[in-house]
């Protein structure tokens, strides 16, 4: 093993990739090479470090200096100043927008300060390709402890006592699930990691796999010991090639070190893990569909019971848990269930990772104790809403979830409170919306999504959501009718109670929850033919501001309906009878003279 | 084995090697299709027939799997692959308008390829860069915070 004096972690999460981290990394490597530091400094790519909108970000260890918004030229300077001469490059450090205070390390930044990192304890901190670094941070110690000093029953008892609940959405108690599998007859048994991460707008699981793959492998082996399984599978979605690559390498290294494979730690316990790559079907995140897909079949759900814990992969008892759930296991074993249970609320223990996105200043990945309020997440950590706009609602749970309006900003985020509000905890997608988001349009968006992704096996889901979509589309086109809202509610309840799998059972939620909290917005569309957020194009009225219009005539030229007239150099006007509400004129006017009412 | 030549022969021998590795393992179907699509760029009927034979899965079932998963395609794709993210985070930041603009520029619907074979368009759900929406990828390049007005310039850079 080679020893390096310094490590530079370059965030290569998808956020930083799109802001250009690859060029930064190349510049850094070239400079390191040129300065003759190649044997002393190692450059490593990590998973998302969290503050994506500050990307590209890098951290220089051992000091942990955090640099942000780098250009390739900045990387050259960091190599020459910091890496060669040991001088921190002041100008590339983070400065707080409120008071301009400089932060040298990330823990001095508000965004990080308010977080509690358990599942993300290593993500963005260690080199994910180095098993040594994982081991140096207590990695595989929990597995060692379990194999050498605990009985399988004690392991299950420990997880049960911790109060850990599934982080994939449903929140089922993890220890209980393990116990069911352990007690179920049938052999061999299997352990599965659900890394399908289907919620569009969420990337927690991906970041853990890319940033700390060993934590998942270690946890799966612990479960294997607890339930009596020797084989595990990680089902990763095809859209995550780096995660697949990291995980393959981690499995290889773990085998090399005897941490996976035959006779682990010489205890006689054997456990191995294989990867299965998905192929782009949202429904495969549902556990029975996922198992079908691992078996090489169409990913169609089947009715439960029997639950996978009793009859899973190839009909055998199978524990299936979400990536984040797995990442919590090793710390629980090492620090004890009491420690874990001391974090969070009465019924929701520990922390939750959220992918914070949408109309919020600090977008990225955050981990907070259960029970943290939405206000703290959005305003203290997220830095509030950009452009001086008003917060309107937060969306959790993606296509299965719902919205939480501003009046509930102080509700603690845990499984029960969110369910009470008609939303769900979900897997961690947290989309912030401001006054410019139309809630009816959002409902339409999610219905369209479910329509695309429904596997078509049962009719309530296939046909019912289609009907709902038709109605909502009609409303957004300004053709809503009296009784539509009630019809949507009725259809929604019907689908919820009769669909075969979780996809259909939760598909009406985005509609029902927006009706519940934003009924007046539906009414405005239906009865007043108005879209208060100004999103639904068909409901917009275009007009020209005479003060601003200089009569250049561009708008009239591009209008497909020839709805605009006016003399040259005189204010133009729009004939609303002819106007198709296409918006072209507004886009083309260079003087901002066209507006909508 | 021939070196450097990307002719059918080399592809076919790679396919042979792939099929040999998984012969008689029906549960490997999806993994084999992935690798075959990587070789050919899409899944031609001939390849599917050979996969079916080697893994011992009925051809109808192979087609059933291929049609179920959106990642698999039986049509050749364009030279440049445009993926527009229509995940929630991008949607609330205007991915809908962006997609409209691209459809207009190329005269394409998602799932189609331009007649000159230059561009294919598809809609994806979340590329993991949610903080920087709306996001699109063209081949391996990720473009973040794309305003519709920028689209013509972005596309022009790939056109020849
Ligand atoms: C339509 C649908 C999609 C789902 N997608 C995911 C997913 O992407 N990731 C995930 O971990 N769980 C997903 N689930 C939940 C799984 O079915 C299952 O409950 C979970 O993997 C169990 O792990 P946990 O107890 O650790 O949460 C989905 C469920 C449904 C109904
Ligand atoms: S509810 Fe929808 S996704 Fe689930 S089995 Fe029925 S049709 Fe398929
Ligand atoms: S493009 Fe703008 S400024 Fe020119 S005529 Fe139209 S509204 Fe007036
Ligand atoms: S919105 Fe379209 S149809 Fe209406 S005036 Fe403008 S360009 Fe013409
Ligand atoms: S992708 Fe780099 S911080 Fe999130
Ligand atoms: S929603 Fe578009 S990148 Fe995540």
PDB file of N, CA and C in Angstrom, chain A residues 224-280:
ATOM      1  N   UNK A 224     -26.986 -11.088   6.778  1.00  0.00           N
ATOM      2  CA  UNK A 224     -26.832 -12.483   6.370  1.00  0.00           C
ATOM      3  C   UNK A 224     -26.570 -13.381   7.581  1.00  0.00           C
ATOM      4  N   UNK A 225     -25.705 -12.915   8.458  1.00  0.00           N
ATOM      5  CA  UNK A 225     -25.408 -13.681   9.676  1.00  0.00           C
ATOM      6  C   UNK A 225     -26.655 -13.794  10.555  1.00  0.00           C
ATOM      7  N   UNK A 226     -27.386 -12.687  10.677  1.00  0.00           N
ATOM      8  CA  UNK A 226     -28.547 -12.665  11.570  1.00  0.00           C
ATOM      9  C   UNK A 226     -29.670 -13.569  11.089  1.00  0.00           C
ATOM     10  N   UNK A 227     -29.877 -13.668   9.788  1.00  0.00           N
ATOM     11  CA  UNK A 227     -31.016 -14.471   9.309  1.00  0.00           C
ATOM     12  C   UNK A 227     -30.587 -15.828   8.749  1.00  0.00           C
ATOM     13  N   UNK A 228     -29.281 -16.036   8.618  1.00  0.00           N
ATOM     14  CA  UNK A 228     -28.819 -17.310   8.086  1.00  0.00           C
ATOM     15  C   UNK A 228     -28.792 -17.349   6.573  1.00  0.00           C
ATOM     16  N   UNK A 229     -28.317 -16.267   5.949  1.00  0.00           N
ATOM     17  CA  UNK A 229     -28.192 -16.227   4.490  1.00  0.00           C
ATOM     18  C   UNK A 229     -26.720 -16.124   4.116  1.00  0.00           C
ATOM     19  N   UNK A 230     -26.373 -16.652   2.950  1.00  0.00           N
ATOM     20  CA  UNK A 230     -24.990 -16.593   2.502  1.00  0.00           C
ATOM     21  C   UNK A 230     -24.818 -15.851   1.192  1.00  0.00           C
ATOM     22  N   UNK A 231     -25.939 -15.368   0.643  1.00  0.00           N
ATOM     23  CA  UNK A 231     -25.838 -14.671  -0.636  1.00  0.00           C
ATOM     24  C   UNK A 231     -26.654 -13.384  -0.599  1.00  0.00           C
ATOM     25  N   UNK A 232     -26.048 -12.319  -1.127  1.00  0.00           N
ATOM     26  CA  UNK A 232     -26.756 -11.046  -1.211  1.00  0.00           C
ATOM     27  C   UNK A 232     -26.753 -10.511  -2.632  1.00  0.00           C
ATOM     28  N   UNK A 233     -27.737  -9.686  -2.954  1.00  0.00           N
ATOM     29  CA  UNK A 233     -27.788  -9.018  -4.248  1.00  0.00           C
ATOM     30  C   UNK A 233     -28.035  -7.534  -4.039  1.00  0.00           C
ATOM     31  N   UNK A 234     -27.328  -6.721  -4.804  1.00  0.00           N
ATOM     32  CA  UNK A 234     -27.647  -5.295  -4.823  1.00  0.00           C
ATOM     33  C   UNK A 234     -28.273  -4.997  -6.172  1.00  0.00           C
ATOM     34  N   UNK A 235     -29.484  -4.468  -6.155  1.00  0.00           N
ATOM     35  CA  UNK A 235     -30.174  -4.135  -7.403  1.00  0.00           C
ATOM     36  C   UNK A 235     -30.046  -2.632  -7.630  1.00  0.00           C
ATOM     37  N   UNK A 236     -29.208  -2.257  -8.600  1.00  0.00           N
ATOM     38  CA  UNK A 236     -28.938  -0.843  -8.858  1.00  0.00           C
ATOM     39  C   UNK A 236     -29.567  -0.429 -10.168  1.00  0.00           C
ATOM     40  N   UNK A 237     -30.073   0.783 -10.231  1.00  0.00           N
ATOM     41  CA  UNK A 237     -30.663   1.210 -11.495  1.00  0.00           C
ATOM     42  C   UNK A 237     -29.578   1.518 -12.529  1.00  0.00           C
ATOM     43  N   UNK A 238     -29.924   1.281 -13.779  1.00  0.00           N
ATOM     44  CA  UNK A 238     -28.957   1.372 -14.872  1.00  0.00           C
ATOM     45  C   UNK A 238     -28.422   2.788 -15.054  1.00  0.00           C
ATOM     46  N   UNK A 239     -29.189   3.767 -14.571  1.00  0.00           N
ATOM     47  CA  UNK A 239     -28.787   5.164 -14.743  1.00  0.00           C
ATOM     48  C   UNK A 239     -27.599   5.533 -13.860  1.00  0.00           C
ATOM     49  N   UNK A 240     -27.142   4.626 -13.007  1.00  0.00           N
ATOM     50  CA  UNK A 240     -26.072   4.935 -12.058  1.00  0.00           C
ATOM     51  C   UNK A 240     -24.789   4.151 -12.349  1.00  0.00           C
ATOM     52  N   UNK A 241     -24.144   4.399 -13.488  1.00  0.00           N
ATOM     53  CA  UNK A 241     -22.963   3.586 -13.821  1.00  0.00           C
ATOM     54  C   UNK A 241     -21.812   3.725 -12.818  1.00  0.00           C
ATOM     55  N   UNK A 242     -21.616   4.932 -12.277  1.00  0.00           N
ATOM     56  CA  UNK A 242     -20.502   5.102 -11.325  1.00  0.00           C
ATOM     57  C   UNK A 242     -20.766   4.300 -10.049  1.00  0.00           C
ATOM     58  N   UNK A 243     -22.020   4.258  -9.630  1.00  0.00           N
ATOM     59  CA  UNK A 243     -22.365   3.487  -8.440  1.00  0.00           C
ATOM     60  C   UNK A 243     -22.057   2.008  -8.675  1.00  0.00           C
ATOM     61  N   UNK A 244     -22.392   1.529  -9.867  1.00  0.00           N
ATOM     62  CA  UNK A 244     -22.144   0.126 -10.192  1.00  0.00           C
ATOM     63  C   UNK A 244     -20.640  -0.160 -10.157  1.00  0.00           C
ATOM     64  N   UNK A 245     -19.891   0.768 -10.744  1.00  0.00           N
ATOM     65  CA  UNK A 245     -18.440   0.593 -10.811  1.00  0.00           C
ATOM     66  C   UNK A 245     -17.817   0.597  -9.410  1.00  0.00           C
ATOM     67  N   UNK A 246     -18.235   1.545  -8.578  1.00  0.00           N
ATOM     68  CA  UNK A 246     -17.722   1.637  -7.207  1.00  0.00           C
ATOM     69  C   UNK A 246     -18.034   0.388  -6.404  1.00  0.00           C
ATOM     70  N   UNK A 247     -19.258  -0.055  -6.569  1.00  0.00           N
ATOM     71  CA  UNK A 247     -19.716  -1.211  -5.818  1.00  0.00           C
ATOM     72  C   UNK A 247     -18.965  -2.460  -6.252  1.00  0.00           C
ATOM     73  N   UNK A 248     -18.735  -2.615  -7.563  1.00  0.00           N
ATOM     74  CA  UNK A 248     -18.004  -3.796  -8.051  1.00  0.00           C
ATOM     75  C   UNK A 248     -16.615  -3.810  -7.453  1.00  0.00           C
ATOM     76  N   UNK A 249     -15.991  -2.633  -7.472  1.00  0.00           N
ATOM     77  CA  UNK A 249     -14.638  -2.548  -6.931  1.00  0.00           C
ATOM     78  C   UNK A 249     -14.649  -2.884  -5.441  1.00  0.00           C
ATOM     79  N   UNK A 250     -15.646  -2.357  -4.734  1.00  0.00           N
ATOM     80  CA  UNK A 250     -15.727  -2.600  -3.299  1.00  0.00           C
ATOM     81  C   UNK A 250     -15.895  -4.095  -3.011  1.00  0.00           C
ATOM     82  N   UNK A 251     -16.726  -4.753  -3.801  1.00  0.00           N
ATOM     83  CA  UNK A 251     -16.939  -6.190  -3.592  1.00  0.00           C
ATOM     84  C   UNK A 251     -15.631  -6.950  -3.813  1.00  0.00           C
ATOM     85  N   UNK A 252     -14.943  -6.569  -4.883  1.00  0.00           N
ATOM     86  CA  UNK A 252     -13.671  -7.202  -5.205  1.00  0.00           C
ATOM     87  C   UNK A 252     -12.673  -7.053  -4.052  1.00  0.00           C
ATOM     88  N   UNK A 253     -12.553  -5.790  -3.563  1.00  0.00           N
ATOM     89  CA  UNK A 253     -11.609  -5.519  -2.463  1.00  0.00           C
ATOM     90  C   UNK A 253     -11.996  -6.272  -1.202  1.00  0.00           C
ATOM     91  N   UNK A 254     -13.297  -6.264  -0.911  1.00  0.00           N
ATOM     92  CA  UNK A 254     -13.755  -6.929   0.309  1.00  0.00           C
ATOM     93  C   UNK A 254     -13.433  -8.422   0.236  1.00  0.00           C
ATOM     94  N   UNK A 255     -13.590  -8.998  -0.954  1.00  0.00           N
ATOM     95  CA  UNK A 255     -13.249 -10.422  -1.104  1.00  0.00           C
ATOM     96  C   UNK A 255     -11.762 -10.630  -0.876  1.00  0.00           C
ATOM     97  N   UNK A 256     -10.972  -9.730  -1.465  1.00  0.00           N
ATOM     98  CA  UNK A 256      -9.523  -9.818  -1.343  1.00  0.00           C
ATOM     99  C   UNK A 256      -9.093  -9.810   0.129  1.00  0.00           C
ATOM    100  N   UNK A 257      -9.755  -8.978   0.924  1.00  0.00           N
ATOM    101  CA  UNK A 257      -9.408  -8.840   2.334  1.00  0.00           C
ATOM    102  C   UNK A 257     -10.093  -9.887   3.216  1.00  0.00           C
ATOM    103  N   UNK A 258     -10.853 -10.769   2.591  1.00  0.00           N
ATOM    104  CA  UNK A 258     -11.548 -11.777   3.382  1.00  0.00           C
ATOM    105  C   UNK A 258     -12.715 -11.227   4.168  1.00  0.00           C
ATOM    106  N   UNK A 259     -13.257 -10.101   3.726  1.00  0.00           N
ATOM    107  CA  UNK A 259     -14.404  -9.513   4.424  1.00  0.00           C
ATOM    108  C   UNK A 259     -15.708  -9.968   3.795  1.00  0.00           C
ATOM    109  N   UNK A 260     -15.601 -10.521   2.604  1.00  0.00           N
ATOM    110  CA  UNK A 260     -16.709 -11.191   1.946  1.00  0.00           C
ATOM    111  C   UNK A 260     -16.135 -12.497   1.428  1.00  0.00           C
ATOM    112  N   UNK A 261     -17.012 -13.453   1.178  1.00  0.00           N
ATOM    113  CA  UNK A 261     -16.550 -14.727   0.634  1.00  0.00           C
ATOM    114  C   UNK A 261     -16.640 -15.819   1.682  1.00  0.00           C
ATOM    115  N   UNK A 262     -15.751 -16.815   1.540  1.00  0.00           N
ATOM    116  CA  UNK A 262     -15.791 -17.961   2.435  1.00  0.00           C
ATOM    117  C   UNK A 262     -15.156 -17.622   3.781  1.00  0.00           C
ATOM    118  N   UNK A 263     -15.726 -18.172   4.828  1.00  0.00           N
ATOM    119  CA  UNK A 263     -15.082 -18.203   6.135  1.00  0.00           C
ATOM    120  C   UNK A 263     -14.566 -16.820   6.577  1.00  0.00           C
ATOM    121  N   UNK A 264     -15.471 -15.862   6.692  1.00  0.00           N
ATOM    122  CA  UNK A 264     -15.101 -14.487   7.023  1.00  0.00           C
ATOM    123  C   UNK A 264     -14.520 -14.400   8.439  1.00  0.00           C
ATOM    124  N   UNK A 265     -13.408 -13.725   8.593  1.00  0.00           N
ATOM    125  CA  UNK A 265     -12.690 -13.596   9.878  1.00  0.00           C
ATOM    126  C   UNK A 265     -12.409 -14.962  10.506  1.00  0.00           C
ATOM    127  N   UNK A 266     -12.336 -15.991   9.675  1.00  0.00           N
ATOM    128  CA  UNK A 266     -12.079 -17.322  10.210  1.00  0.00           C
ATOM    129  C   UNK A 266     -13.170 -17.850  11.116  1.00  0.00           C
ATOM    130  N   UNK A 267     -14.397 -17.309  10.987  1.00  0.00           N
ATOM    131  CA  UNK A 267     -15.470 -17.725  11.900  1.00  0.00           C
ATOM    132  C   UNK A 267     -16.339 -18.821  11.315  1.00  0.00           C
ATOM    133  N   UNK A 268     -16.047 -19.207  10.073  1.00  0.00           N
ATOM    134  CA  UNK A 268     -16.877 -20.226   9.450  1.00  0.00           C
ATOM    135  C   UNK A 268     -18.091 -19.650   8.742  1.00  0.00           C
ATOM    136  N   UNK A 269     -18.353 -18.342   8.929  1.00  0.00           N
ATOM    137  CA  UNK A 269     -19.502 -17.718   8.256  1.00  0.00           C
ATOM    138  C   UNK A 269     -19.086 -17.256   6.858  1.00  0.00           C
ATOM    139  N   UNK A 270     -19.907 -17.595   5.859  1.00  0.00           N
ATOM    140  CA  UNK A 270     -19.608 -17.192   4.483  1.00  0.00           C
ATOM    141  C   UNK A 270     -20.726 -16.321   3.940  1.00  0.00           C
ATOM    142  N   UNK A 271     -20.322 -15.296   3.215  1.00  0.00           N
ATOM    143  CA  UNK A 271     -21.329 -14.407   2.625  1.00  0.00           C
ATOM    144  C   UNK A 271     -20.729 -13.716   1.416  1.00  0.00           C
ATOM    145  N   UNK A 272     -21.487 -13.686   0.336  1.00  0.00           N
ATOM    146  CA  UNK A 272     -21.004 -12.984  -0.850  1.00  0.00           C
ATOM    147  C   UNK A 272     -22.126 -12.142  -1.448  1.00  0.00           C
ATOM    148  N   UNK A 273     -21.710 -11.156  -2.257  1.00  0.00           N
ATOM    149  CA  UNK A 273     -22.678 -10.226  -2.822  1.00  0.00           C
ATOM    150  C   UNK A 273     -22.486 -10.113  -4.331  1.00  0.00           C
ATOM    151  N   UNK A 274     -23.589 -10.075  -5.064  1.00  0.00           N
ATOM    152  CA  UNK A 274     -23.532  -9.825  -6.505  1.00  0.00           C
ATOM    153  C   UNK A 274     -24.384  -8.616  -6.846  1.00  0.00           C
ATOM    154  N   UNK A 275     -24.031  -7.975  -7.988  1.00  0.00           N
ATOM    155  CA  UNK A 275     -24.782  -6.810  -8.420  1.00  0.00           C
ATOM    156  C   UNK A 275     -25.744  -7.196  -9.529  1.00  0.00           C
ATOM    157  N   UNK A 276     -26.936  -6.660  -9.502  1.00  0.00           N
ATOM    158  CA  UNK A 276     -27.854  -6.782 -10.619  1.00  0.00           C
ATOM    159  C   UNK A 276     -28.214  -5.373 -11.073  1.00  0.00           C
ATOM    160  N   UNK A 277     -28.087  -5.125 -12.368  1.00  0.00           N
ATOM    161  CA  UNK A 277     -28.370  -3.793 -12.880  1.00  0.00           C
ATOM    162  C   UNK A 277     -29.783  -3.758 -13.465  1.00  0.00           C
ATOM    163  N   UNK A 278     -30.561  -2.776 -13.051  1.00  0.00           N
ATOM    164  CA  UNK A 278     -31.935  -2.636 -13.540  1.00  0.00           C
ATOM    165  C   UNK A 278     -31.949  -2.150 -14.978  1.00  0.00           C
ATOM    166  N   UNK A 279     -33.144  -1.888 -15.504  1.00  0.00           N
ATOM    167  CA  UNK A 279     -33.199  -1.501 -16.910  1.00  0.00           C
ATOM    168  C   UNK A 279     -34.264  -0.458 -17.173  1.00  0.00           C
ATOM    169  N   UNK A 280     -34.430   0.442 -16.204  1.00  0.00           N
ATOM    170  CA  UNK A 280     -35.301   1.574 -16.475  1.00  0.00           C
ATOM    171  C   UNK A 280     -36.777   1.275 -16.343  1.00  0.00           C
TER     172      UNK A 280
END
